[in-house]
Amino acid sequence: MRSKSHVVLASVNKANSELSSHQKKIFKVDDHIGVAIAGLTADGRVLSRYMRNECINYSYTYESPLPVGRLVVQLADKAQVCTQRSWKRPYGIGLLVGGLDESGAHLYYNCPSGNYFEYQAFAIGSRSQAAKTYLERKFETFMDSSRENLIKDALFALRETLQGEKLTSSICTIAVMGIGEAFHVLDQETVKTLISEFEIVGEEPPADAPDQGSVAEPAPADQGTPADQSASPMDI
Amino acid sequence: MNMVDSAPAMHNLIGSESDSQRTLYPYVTGTSVVGIKYKDGILLAADMGGSYGSTLRYKTVERLKSVGKHSIIGASGEISDFQEIMRYLDELILYDNMWDDGNSLGPKQVHNYLTQVMYNRRNKFNPLWNSLVLGGVKNGQKYLGTVSMIGVHYEDNHVATGFGNHLARPLLRDEWHENLTFEEGVKLLEKCMRVLLYRDRSAVNKLQIAKITEEGVTISEPYALKTFWNFAAFQNPTAGAEGSW
């Protein structure tokens, strides 16, 4: 989800077993751009590398950050090529790209088809529908939300997808970027504190009235669904 | 300004074929460009002369041009290379506009692009023989920088190329301050240009001043500076030297 000045990306990372590590789904592309993916994560790695390259090259030539709107178009054009060549296959991932440019904070969703859309808030992956329902209720307040409320709403949306399971800091990843704040993933301690602060564990999300505190629907790109092993590409 | 001496020695050693494809020495050159930041934006001044060696051959060469919505560029050095640079910049701005999104290249980005171009050409021993001044305003931020033919680049509140560095910068160091009004800025630039007119033999008395503010670019019509030659020493120059000597 995003507000005027911040974008929050959140994802659920469930590991296959206790023994294995969680799969990484949120990537830093540049100080001002981050991406969260759902689908064939191998394809995700490749596209992240492409995006990072594009950002670096632009920075080198122009000493300025690549506007996220342009990166998204380049990504979409790259995906489109794969749909028109017989010897290629489409990239098996949906990307939620959050970033800053001159006109503020933006959130985009890129499809394997080569289409891209700008969103106030969105969720992708399996079980993303639950998160989307939550976001649909709250999104109107996101634009003017504060950074803290945006993150809070992201956590609430994540919780919706867990269907009763307990939301703990070990299964989710939250990343934030904003004007004057470089992209970074919040560490486990911070997330743990936030979760208990907002008393999310088993409690209702704040009321719908757009009072400043609760329903700042940040429009971060919500990963919504857990990092599902069997994540079918674009379960939307 | 006249670099003819150093160049010929080099070209026997480097790339003997296709020498005709490289710039070895400049032919038609422009002299100094002077630029300053002022309260509302940037002011650039340059005369309109194109010298062919020591001959003041062309007298209506426009050395100040606008680049996109947010920048202006002034060039000294080889005029044909400046025209090539303008082709690069026009293409850059064209592609920037073709994105058709809310973003546009500001003066800082154009300056850095030019720096990379100039430096890369220098590394290939085929420089664009220019010293450029790039200034502009974007979102209220003023920017003024310069790039030389070897890729040396920097930003400052006042910059100049060529002889301007030696004659105009000292004046600017003393008299420039933040919040110059437009009139004060023009007066200061005219003072610099007058000194250059008196002392730089490649200068001609026909100049333009370019102004860029948040609102846009204005390049003035050509005009001439008033000069004063009524010094006693000029009245009877040969007094005291009568005779065949």
Short mmCIF file of C-alpha atoms in Angstrom, two decimals:
data_model
loop_
_atom_site.label_atom_id
_atom_site.label_comp_id
_atom_site.label_asym_id
_atom_site.label_seq_id
_atom_site.Cartn_x
_atom_site.Cartn_y
_atom_site.Cartn_z
CA MET A 1 0.00 0.00 0.00
CA ARG A 2 1.08 3.57 -0.39
CA SER A 3 0.42 7.00 0.97
CA LYS A 4 1.52 10.33 -0.48
CA SER A 5 4.97 9.85 0.89
CA HIS A 6 5.53 6.19 1.79
CA VAL A 7 5.15 2.72 0.39
CA VAL A 8 4.95 -0.40 2.54
CA LEU A 9 5.48 -3.90 1.19
CA ALA A 10 4.57 -6.84 3.37
CA SER A 11 4.71 -10.56 2.79
CA VAL A 12 4.12 -13.78 4.63
CA ASN A 13 7.06 -16.14 4.47
CA LYS A 14 6.26 -19.68 5.42
CA ALA A 15 9.15 -22.04 5.29
CA ASN A 16 8.69 -25.57 3.98
CA SER A 17 9.75 -27.13 7.22
CA GLU A 18 11.27 -26.13 10.50
CA LEU A 19 14.64 -26.99 9.12
CA SER A 20 14.64 -24.77 6.07
CA SER A 21 14.94 -21.03 5.79
CA HIS A 22 12.26 -18.71 4.51
CA GLN A 23 12.16 -17.80 0.89
CA LYS A 24 13.07 -14.23 0.12
CA LYS A 25 10.26 -12.41 -1.64
CA ILE A 26 11.00 -8.75 -1.08
CA PHE A 27 14.00 -7.23 -2.80
CA LYS A 28 15.65 -3.88 -2.63
CA VAL A 29 16.15 -2.54 -6.12
CA ASP A 30 17.53 0.86 -5.19
CA ASP A 31 17.33 3.23 -2.25
CA HIS A 32 14.04 4.47 -3.54
CA ILE A 33 12.55 1.33 -5.14
CA GLY A 34 11.63 -2.07 -3.72
CA VAL A 35 9.83 -5.04 -5.20
CA ALA A 36 7.82 -7.90 -3.76
CA ILE A 37 7.14 -10.97 -5.88
CA ALA A 38 4.73 -13.88 -6.01
CA GLY A 39 5.19 -16.86 -8.26
CA LEU A 40 8.27 -18.57 -9.61
CA THR A 41 10.79 -16.95 -7.36
CA ALA A 42 13.64 -17.94 -9.65
CA ASP A 43 12.17 -15.69 -12.32
CA GLY A 44 11.85 -13.10 -9.59
CA ARG A 45 15.55 -13.17 -8.91
CA VAL A 46 16.35 -12.63 -12.56
CA LEU A 47 13.98 -9.69 -12.89
CA SER A 48 15.28 -8.14 -9.69
CA ARG A 49 18.75 -8.28 -11.12
CA TYR A 50 17.51 -6.57 -14.27
CA MET A 51 15.81 -3.85 -12.27
CA ARG A 52 18.86 -3.24 -10.14
CA ASN A 53 20.98 -2.95 -13.25
CA GLU A 54 18.66 -0.45 -14.84
CA CYS A 55 18.67 1.69 -11.69
CA ILE A 56 22.42 1.65 -11.41
CA ASN A 57 22.96 2.53 -15.06
CA TYR A 58 20.56 5.44 -14.86
CA SER A 59 22.17 6.69 -11.66
CA TYR A 60 25.59 6.50 -13.26
CA THR A 61 24.64 8.55 -16.30
CA TYR A 62 22.31 11.06 -14.70
CA GLU A 63 23.33 11.05 -11.02
CA SER A 64 19.68 10.86 -10.14
CA PRO A 65 17.34 8.06 -9.09
CA LEU A 66 15.44 6.31 -11.87
CA PRO A 67 11.77 7.33 -11.67
CA VAL A 68 9.84 4.23 -10.66
CA GLY A 69 7.23 4.86 -13.38
CA ARG A 70 9.90 4.39 -16.04
CA LEU A 71 11.34 1.26 -14.49
CA VAL A 72 7.90 -0.28 -14.44
CA VAL A 73 7.37 0.44 -18.14
CA GLN A 74 10.74 -1.10 -18.99
CA LEU A 75 9.82 -4.17 -16.95
CA ALA A 76 6.46 -4.43 -18.67
CA ASP A 77 8.05 -4.16 -22.11
CA LYS A 78 10.49 -6.90 -21.17
CA ALA A 79 7.63 -9.14 -20.10
CA GLN A 80 5.71 -8.41 -23.29
CA VAL A 81 8.54 -9.66 -25.47
CA CYS A 82 8.20 -13.07 -23.86
CA THR A 83 4.59 -13.23 -24.92
CA GLN A 84 5.30 -12.62 -28.56
CA ARG A 85 8.27 -14.88 -29.27
CA SER A 86 7.45 -18.51 -29.84
CA TRP A 87 10.66 -19.78 -28.26
CA LYS A 88 10.20 -17.91 -25.01
CA ARG A 89 7.84 -18.35 -22.08
CA PRO A 90 6.31 -15.60 -19.99
CA TYR A 91 7.92 -14.72 -16.66
CA GLY A 92 6.07 -16.68 -14.02
CA ILE A 93 5.71 -13.90 -11.49
CA GLY A 94 3.64 -10.95 -10.48
CA LEU A 95 5.58 -8.02 -9.10
CA LEU A 96 4.49 -5.37 -6.71
CA VAL A 97 6.88 -2.50 -7.34
CA GLY A 98 6.93 0.30 -4.81
CA GLY A 99 8.99 3.40 -5.34
CA LEU A 100 9.44 7.14 -5.18
CA ASP A 101 9.80 9.67 -7.92
CA GLU A 102 9.31 13.39 -8.41
CA SER A 103 5.57 13.18 -7.96
CA GLY A 104 5.64 11.19 -4.72
CA ALA A 105 5.19 7.57 -3.72
CA HIS A 106 3.82 4.99 -6.16
CA LEU A 107 2.79 1.37 -6.13
CA TYR A 108 2.60 -0.64 -9.34
CA TYR A 109 1.63 -4.18 -10.14
CA ASN A 110 3.35 -5.88 -13.11
CA CYS A 111 1.79 -8.96 -14.76
CA PRO A 112 3.47 -11.64 -16.85
CA SER A 113 1.30 -10.42 -19.71
CA GLY A 114 3.25 -7.19 -19.84
CA ASN A 115 0.47 -5.09 -18.38
CA TYR A 116 1.06 -2.88 -15.43
CA PHE A 117 -1.27 -0.95 -13.21
CA GLU A 118 -0.87 1.64 -10.53
CA TYR A 119 -2.53 0.90 -7.23
CA GLN A 120 -3.32 2.55 -3.95
CA ALA A 121 -3.16 -0.88 -2.35
CA PHE A 122 -2.99 -4.41 -3.67
CA ALA A 123 -2.35 -8.01 -2.71
CA ILE A 124 -1.04 -10.89 -4.78
CA GLY A 125 -0.29 -14.57 -4.35
CA SER A 126 -2.36 -17.33 -2.89
CA ARG A 127 -4.93 -16.33 -0.29
CA SER A 128 -4.52 -12.74 -1.42
CA GLN A 129 -8.28 -12.36 -1.75
CA ALA A 130 -8.66 -12.12 2.01
CA ALA A 131 -6.13 -9.31 2.13
CA LYS A 132 -7.76 -7.57 -0.81
CA THR A 133 -11.10 -7.58 0.94
CA TYR A 134 -9.52 -5.86 3.90
CA LEU A 135 -7.76 -3.37 1.67
CA GLU A 136 -10.90 -2.57 -0.24
CA ARG A 137 -12.50 -1.52 2.96
CA LYS A 138 -9.67 0.68 4.08
CA PHE A 139 -7.89 2.00 1.04
CA GLU A 140 -9.51 5.41 0.93
CA THR A 141 -7.64 6.51 3.99
CA PHE A 142 -4.23 5.34 2.82
CA MET A 143 -3.24 8.42 0.84
CA ASP A 144 -3.07 10.66 3.88
CA SER A 145 -2.00 8.00 6.28
CA SER A 146 1.02 8.34 8.49
CA ARG A 147 3.92 5.96 8.10
CA GLU A 148 3.06 4.06 11.28
CA ASN A 149 -0.56 3.55 10.34
CA LEU A 150 0.43 2.38 6.92
CA ILE A 151 2.59 -0.33 8.43
CA LYS A 152 -0.13 -1.20 10.88
CA ASP A 153 -2.63 -1.67 8.11
CA ALA A 154 -0.17 -3.85 6.23
CA LEU A 155 0.11 -6.10 9.26
CA PHE A 156 -3.63 -6.29 9.59
CA ALA A 157 -3.99 -7.20 5.96
CA LEU A 158 -1.40 -9.93 6.39
CA ARG A 159 -3.26 -11.28 9.31
CA GLU A 160 -6.40 -11.63 7.21
CA THR A 161 -4.62 -14.07 4.94
CA LEU A 162 -3.51 -16.29 7.77
CA GLN A 163 -7.03 -17.43 8.53
CA GLY A 164 -6.79 -17.73 12.26
CA GLU A 165 -3.12 -18.58 12.50
CA LYS A 166 -1.11 -16.44 14.81
CA LEU A 167 0.76 -13.55 13.19
CA THR A 168 4.31 -13.58 14.45
CA SER A 169 7.37 -11.68 13.37
CA SER A 170 9.08 -14.86 12.23
CA ILE A 171 6.67 -15.56 9.40
CA CYS A 172 6.27 -12.11 7.94
CA THR A 173 8.51 -9.58 6.26
CA ILE A 174 7.80 -5.87 6.18
CA ALA A 175 9.65 -3.36 4.05
CA VAL A 176 9.23 0.41 4.07
CA MET A 177 10.39 3.25 1.83
CA GLY A 178 9.48 6.89 1.80
CA ILE A 179 10.48 10.44 1.03
CA GLY A 180 13.71 10.86 2.94
CA GLU A 181 13.71 7.21 3.96
CA ALA A 182 15.63 4.66 1.94
CA PHE A 183 14.13 1.26 1.28
CA HIS A 184 14.82 -1.15 4.09
CA VAL A 185 13.33 -4.31 5.52
CA LEU A 186 12.23 -3.94 9.13
CA ASP A 187 14.13 -6.29 11.39
CA GLN A 188 12.43 -8.97 13.42
CA GLU A 189 12.62 -7.08 16.71
CA THR A 190 10.88 -4.04 15.25
CA VAL A 191 8.16 -6.16 13.70
CA LYS A 192 7.64 -8.03 16.96
CA THR A 193 7.22 -4.73 18.78
CA LEU A 194 4.83 -3.42 16.18
CA ILE A 195 2.71 -6.52 16.31
CA SER A 196 2.33 -6.42 20.06
CA GLU A 197 1.85 -2.65 19.98
CA PHE A 198 -1.01 -2.89 17.63
CA GLU A 199 -2.28 -5.86 19.54
CA ILE A 200 -2.92 -7.58 16.35
CA VAL A 201 -2.69 -11.04 17.75
CA GLY A 202 -6.28 -12.12 17.71
CA GLU A 203 -7.73 -8.62 17.84
CA GLU A 204 -9.93 -6.73 15.49
CA PRO A 205 -8.49 -4.18 13.14
CA PRO A 206 -9.23 -0.56 14.01
CA ALA A 207 -12.57 0.98 13.16
CA ASP A 208 -13.31 2.02 9.66
CA ALA A 209 -13.74 5.70 10.38
CA PRO A 210 -10.82 7.60 8.94
CA ASP A 211 -9.54 8.86 12.22
CA GLN A 212 -5.88 9.42 12.03
CA GLY A 213 -4.77 6.53 14.12
CA SER A 214 -6.22 3.38 12.80
CA VAL A 215 -7.36 3.13 9.29
CA ALA A 216 -4.63 4.79 7.45
CA GLU A 217 -4.80 2.48 4.64
CA PRO A 218 -1.37 2.74 3.41
CA ALA A 219 -1.20 1.70 -0.12
CA PRO A 220 1.64 -0.60 0.15
CA ALA A 221 1.84 -3.48 -2.12
CA ASP A 222 0.74 -6.20 0.06
CA GLN A 223 2.28 -9.51 -0.54
CA GLY A 224 -0.77 -10.70 1.19
CA THR A 225 -0.33 -14.35 0.73
CA PRO A 226 2.31 -16.38 2.40
CA ALA A 227 5.32 -17.34 0.45
CA ASP A 228 3.70 -20.44 -0.74
CA GLN A 229 5.84 -23.19 -1.95
CA SER A 230 3.25 -24.15 -4.43
CA ALA A 231 2.66 -20.55 -5.24
CA SER A 232 0.86 -20.68 -8.51
CA PRO A 233 1.91 -17.79 -10.63
CA MET A 234 -0.53 -15.00 -10.46
CA ASP A 235 -3.21 -16.36 -8.38
CA ILE A 236 -5.25 -13.30 -8.83
CA MET B 1 42.30 28.94 -26.94
CA ASN B 2 44.63 28.11 -29.77
CA MET B 3 45.62 24.52 -29.22
CA VAL B 4 47.08 23.90 -32.65
CA ASP B 5 50.56 23.42 -31.25
CA SER B 6 49.99 20.38 -29.08
CA ALA B 7 47.72 18.39 -31.36
CA PRO B 8 49.82 17.62 -34.48
CA ALA B 9 52.61 16.02 -32.44
CA MET B 10 50.15 13.44 -31.16
CA HIS B 11 48.44 12.27 -34.23
CA ASN B 12 51.37 10.40 -35.66
CA LEU B 13 51.35 8.03 -32.72
CA ILE B 14 47.69 7.32 -32.23
CA GLY B 15 45.37 5.69 -34.77
CA SER B 16 47.15 6.44 -38.01
CA GLU B 17 44.24 5.38 -40.17
CA SER B 18 40.93 7.21 -39.87
CA ASP B 19 42.62 10.33 -38.58
CA SER B 20 40.18 12.15 -40.77
CA GLN B 21 37.47 10.86 -38.45
CA ARG B 22 38.87 12.46 -35.30
CA THR B 23 38.96 16.01 -34.08
CA LEU B 24 42.61 17.02 -34.08
CA TYR B 25 42.36 20.76 -33.70
CA PRO B 26 39.48 23.18 -33.69
CA TYR B 27 38.72 25.29 -36.75
CA VAL B 28 35.80 27.61 -36.10
CA THR B 29 35.74 28.51 -32.46
CA GLY B 30 33.63 30.49 -30.03
CA THR B 31 35.19 32.32 -27.13
CA SER B 32 34.15 32.66 -23.49
CA VAL B 33 30.78 31.92 -21.93
CA VAL B 34 29.97 33.38 -18.51
CA GLY B 35 27.17 32.16 -16.23
CA ILE B 36 25.83 33.21 -12.84
CA LYS B 37 23.06 32.19 -10.47
CA TYR B 38 20.74 34.98 -9.44
CA LYS B 39 17.65 35.30 -7.33
CA ASP B 40 15.14 33.77 -9.74
CA GLY B 41 17.37 31.45 -11.72
CA ILE B 42 20.39 31.45 -14.00
CA LEU B 43 21.88 34.01 -16.40
CA LEU B 44 24.27 33.07 -19.19
CA ALA B 45 26.14 35.46 -21.49
CA ALA B 46 28.14 34.80 -24.64
CA ASP B 47 29.10 36.83 -27.65
CA MET B 48 28.15 35.79 -31.14
CA GLY B 49 31.56 35.42 -32.69
CA GLY B 50 32.94 32.42 -34.57
CA SER B 51 36.66 32.83 -35.17
CA TYR B 52 38.56 31.04 -37.89
CA GLY B 53 41.98 31.02 -36.34
CA SER B 54 42.86 34.66 -35.87
CA THR B 55 40.18 35.92 -38.27
CA LEU B 56 36.87 37.01 -36.76
CA ARG B 57 35.01 35.22 -39.52
CA TYR B 58 31.43 34.73 -38.36
CA LYS B 59 29.59 37.30 -36.34
CA THR B 60 26.15 35.82 -35.75
CA VAL B 61 26.83 32.46 -34.17
CA GLU B 62 24.28 31.54 -31.50
CA ARG B 63 26.27 29.95 -28.72
CA LEU B 64 23.44 29.85 -26.17
CA LYS B 65 20.66 27.31 -26.61
CA SER B 66 17.83 25.94 -24.50
CA VAL B 67 17.66 22.23 -23.64
CA GLY B 68 14.25 20.87 -22.76
CA LYS B 69 12.10 22.85 -20.36
CA HIS B 70 14.54 23.22 -17.53
CA SER B 71 18.02 23.96 -18.88
CA ILE B 72 20.15 26.20 -21.06
CA ILE B 73 23.58 25.47 -22.47
CA GLY B 74 26.37 27.76 -23.60
CA ALA B 75 29.37 26.51 -25.54
CA SER B 76 32.82 27.75 -26.39
CA GLY B 77 35.28 25.96 -28.63
CA GLU B 78 34.61 24.22 -31.92
CA ILE B 79 31.22 25.31 -33.25
CA SER B 80 30.61 22.19 -35.33
CA ASP B 81 31.16 20.03 -32.25
CA PHE B 82 28.64 22.17 -30.40
CA GLN B 83 26.14 21.51 -33.17
CA GLU B 84 26.78 17.80 -32.72
CA ILE B 85 26.26 18.12 -28.98
CA MET B 86 22.95 19.86 -29.65
CA ARG B 87 21.93 16.89 -31.80
CA TYR B 88 22.74 14.52 -28.90
CA LEU B 89 20.81 16.71 -26.47
CA ASP B 90 17.80 17.12 -28.73
CA GLU B 91 17.62 13.36 -29.09
CA LEU B 92 17.96 12.94 -25.33
CA ILE B 93 15.12 15.35 -24.67
CA LEU B 94 13.02 13.75 -27.38
CA TYR B 95 13.27 10.32 -25.79
CA ASP B 96 12.64 11.84 -22.41
CA ASN B 97 9.43 13.38 -23.71
CA MET B 98 8.40 10.16 -25.40
CA TRP B 99 8.03 8.47 -22.02
CA ASP B 100 5.07 10.79 -21.66
CA ASP B 101 5.01 10.51 -17.91
CA GLY B 102 5.26 13.18 -15.27
CA ASN B 103 9.04 13.03 -15.13
CA SER B 104 11.47 15.20 -17.05
CA LEU B 105 15.23 15.59 -17.16
CA GLY B 106 16.47 18.48 -15.08
CA PRO B 107 19.70 20.45 -15.42
CA LYS B 108 21.60 18.15 -13.06
CA GLN B 109 20.78 15.12 -15.15
CA VAL B 110 21.63 16.85 -18.44
CA HIS B 111 24.90 18.05 -16.97
CA ASN B 112 25.86 14.55 -15.88
CA TYR B 113 24.89 13.11 -19.23
CA LEU B 114 27.12 15.64 -20.96
CA THR B 115 29.96 14.88 -18.59
CA GLN B 116 29.78 11.21 -19.50
CA VAL B 117 29.68 12.03 -23.22
CA MET B 118 32.66 14.39 -23.05
CA TYR B 119 34.72 12.06 -20.90
CA ASN B 120 34.01 9.04 -23.06
CA ARG B 121 35.00 10.88 -26.21
CA ARG B 122 38.20 12.02 -24.56
CA ASN B 123 39.04 8.46 -23.66
CA LYS B 124 38.70 7.45 -27.29
CA PHE B 125 41.08 10.26 -28.27
CA ASN B 126 38.31 11.90 -30.25
CA PRO B 127 37.12 14.77 -28.09
CA LEU B 128 34.30 17.17 -28.68
CA TRP B 129 36.39 20.29 -28.60
CA ASN B 130 34.14 22.39 -26.36
CA SER B 131 33.85 23.86 -22.93
CA LEU B 132 30.21 23.92 -21.92
CA VAL B 133 28.18 25.80 -19.36
CA LEU B 134 24.94 24.16 -18.33
CA GLY B 135 22.41 25.96 -16.14
CA GLY B 136 18.80 25.55 -15.19
CA VAL B 137 16.04 25.59 -12.61
CA LYS B 138 13.82 22.70 -11.63
CA ASN B 139 11.31 22.59 -8.80
CA GLY B 140 12.80 25.76 -7.40
CA GLN B 141 16.33 24.35 -7.33
CA LYS B 142 18.90 26.36 -9.28
CA TYR B 143 21.78 24.53 -10.92
CA LEU B 144 24.85 25.84 -12.71
CA GLY B 145 27.71 23.66 -13.88
CA THR B 146 30.41 23.37 -16.47
CA VAL B 147 32.08 20.54 -18.44
CA SER B 148 35.29 20.77 -20.37
CA MET B 149 36.46 18.81 -23.40
CA ILE B 150 38.31 16.34 -21.22
CA GLY B 151 35.40 15.72 -18.91
CA VAL B 152 36.38 17.95 -16.00
CA HIS B 153 33.12 19.08 -14.48
CA TYR B 154 31.94 21.03 -11.46
CA GLU B 155 29.11 23.22 -10.22
CA ASP B 156 29.34 26.65 -8.71
CA ASN B 157 27.45 29.89 -8.22
CA HIS B 158 29.31 31.41 -11.15
CA VAL B 159 31.22 29.68 -13.94
CA ALA B 160 33.01 30.67 -17.11
CA THR B 161 34.91 29.10 -19.97
CA GLY B 162 38.17 30.04 -21.66
CA PHE B 163 39.28 33.59 -21.09
CA GLY B 164 36.24 34.14 -18.94
CA ASN B 165 37.96 32.10 -16.24
CA HIS B 166 40.83 34.56 -16.14
CA LEU B 167 39.03 37.84 -16.66
CA ALA B 168 35.44 37.35 -15.53
CA ARG B 169 35.68 34.99 -12.54
CA PRO B 170 37.77 37.43 -10.43
CA LEU B 171 35.10 40.08 -10.97
CA LEU B 172 32.41 37.61 -10.04
CA ARG B 173 34.25 36.45 -6.95
CA ASP B 174 34.23 40.03 -5.69
CA GLU B 175 30.82 41.15 -6.80
CA TRP B 176 28.56 38.11 -6.91
CA HIS B 177 26.17 37.53 -4.04
CA GLU B 178 23.01 35.54 -3.46
CA ASN B 179 19.80 37.30 -4.39
CA LEU B 180 21.07 39.37 -7.24
CA THR B 181 18.09 40.82 -9.02
CA PHE B 182 17.74 40.34 -12.74
CA GLU B 183 18.96 43.89 -13.46
CA GLU B 184 21.94 43.52 -11.15
CA GLY B 185 22.80 40.18 -12.71
CA VAL B 186 22.70 41.55 -16.22
CA LYS B 187 24.79 44.52 -15.20
CA LEU B 188 27.37 42.24 -13.64
CA LEU B 189 27.49 40.04 -16.71
CA GLU B 190 27.82 43.04 -18.99
CA LYS B 191 30.74 44.25 -16.91
CA CYS B 192 32.42 40.87 -17.41
CA MET B 193 31.66 40.84 -21.13
CA ARG B 194 33.00 44.36 -21.55
CA VAL B 195 36.32 43.41 -19.98
CA LEU B 196 36.45 40.40 -22.26
CA LEU B 197 35.65 42.59 -25.25
CA TYR B 198 38.54 44.89 -24.42
CA ARG B 199 41.07 42.20 -23.67
CA ASP B 200 40.15 38.99 -25.55
CA ARG B 201 41.11 39.28 -29.19
CA SER B 202 38.52 36.66 -30.25
CA ALA B 203 35.65 38.61 -28.76
CA VAL B 204 33.18 40.53 -30.92
CA ASN B 205 30.86 43.28 -29.84
CA LYS B 206 27.61 41.45 -30.34
CA LEU B 207 26.26 39.41 -27.49
CA GLN B 208 23.25 37.60 -26.14
CA ILE B 209 22.10 37.03 -22.61
CA ALA B 210 20.04 33.95 -21.74
CA LYS B 211 17.84 33.78 -18.69
CA ILE B 212 16.19 30.71 -17.22
CA THR B 213 13.72 30.71 -14.34
CA GLU B 214 11.06 28.33 -13.15
CA GLU B 215 8.76 29.90 -15.75
CA GLY B 216 10.99 29.19 -18.73
CA VAL B 217 13.81 30.29 -20.99
CA THR B 218 14.41 33.66 -22.63
CA ILE B 219 17.35 34.34 -24.91
CA SER B 220 17.75 38.01 -25.67
CA GLU B 221 18.11 39.57 -29.10
CA PRO B 222 21.73 40.34 -30.03
CA TYR B 223 22.99 43.71 -28.87
CA ALA B 224 26.27 45.58 -28.49
CA LEU B 225 28.03 46.99 -25.46
CA LYS B 226 29.09 50.59 -25.15
CA THR B 227 32.83 50.93 -25.06
CA PHE B 228 35.13 53.78 -24.24
CA TRP B 229 38.26 54.46 -26.23
CA ASN B 230 38.76 58.12 -25.43
CA PHE B 231 41.93 57.64 -23.45
CA ALA B 232 44.69 60.19 -23.83
CA ALA B 233 47.12 57.50 -24.89
CA PHE B 234 44.91 56.67 -27.87
CA GLN B 235 44.53 60.25 -29.04
CA ASN B 236 47.84 60.65 -30.70
CA PRO B 237 49.36 57.22 -30.65
CA THR B 238 52.41 58.14 -32.68
CA ALA B 239 53.29 61.26 -30.73
CA GLY B 240 56.86 60.89 -29.66
CA ALA B 241 57.60 58.36 -32.33
CA GLU B 242 57.75 60.52 -35.42
CA GLY B 243 60.03 59.42 -38.14
CA SER B 244 60.63 56.26 -40.04
CA TRP B 245 61.02 54.13 -37.00
#
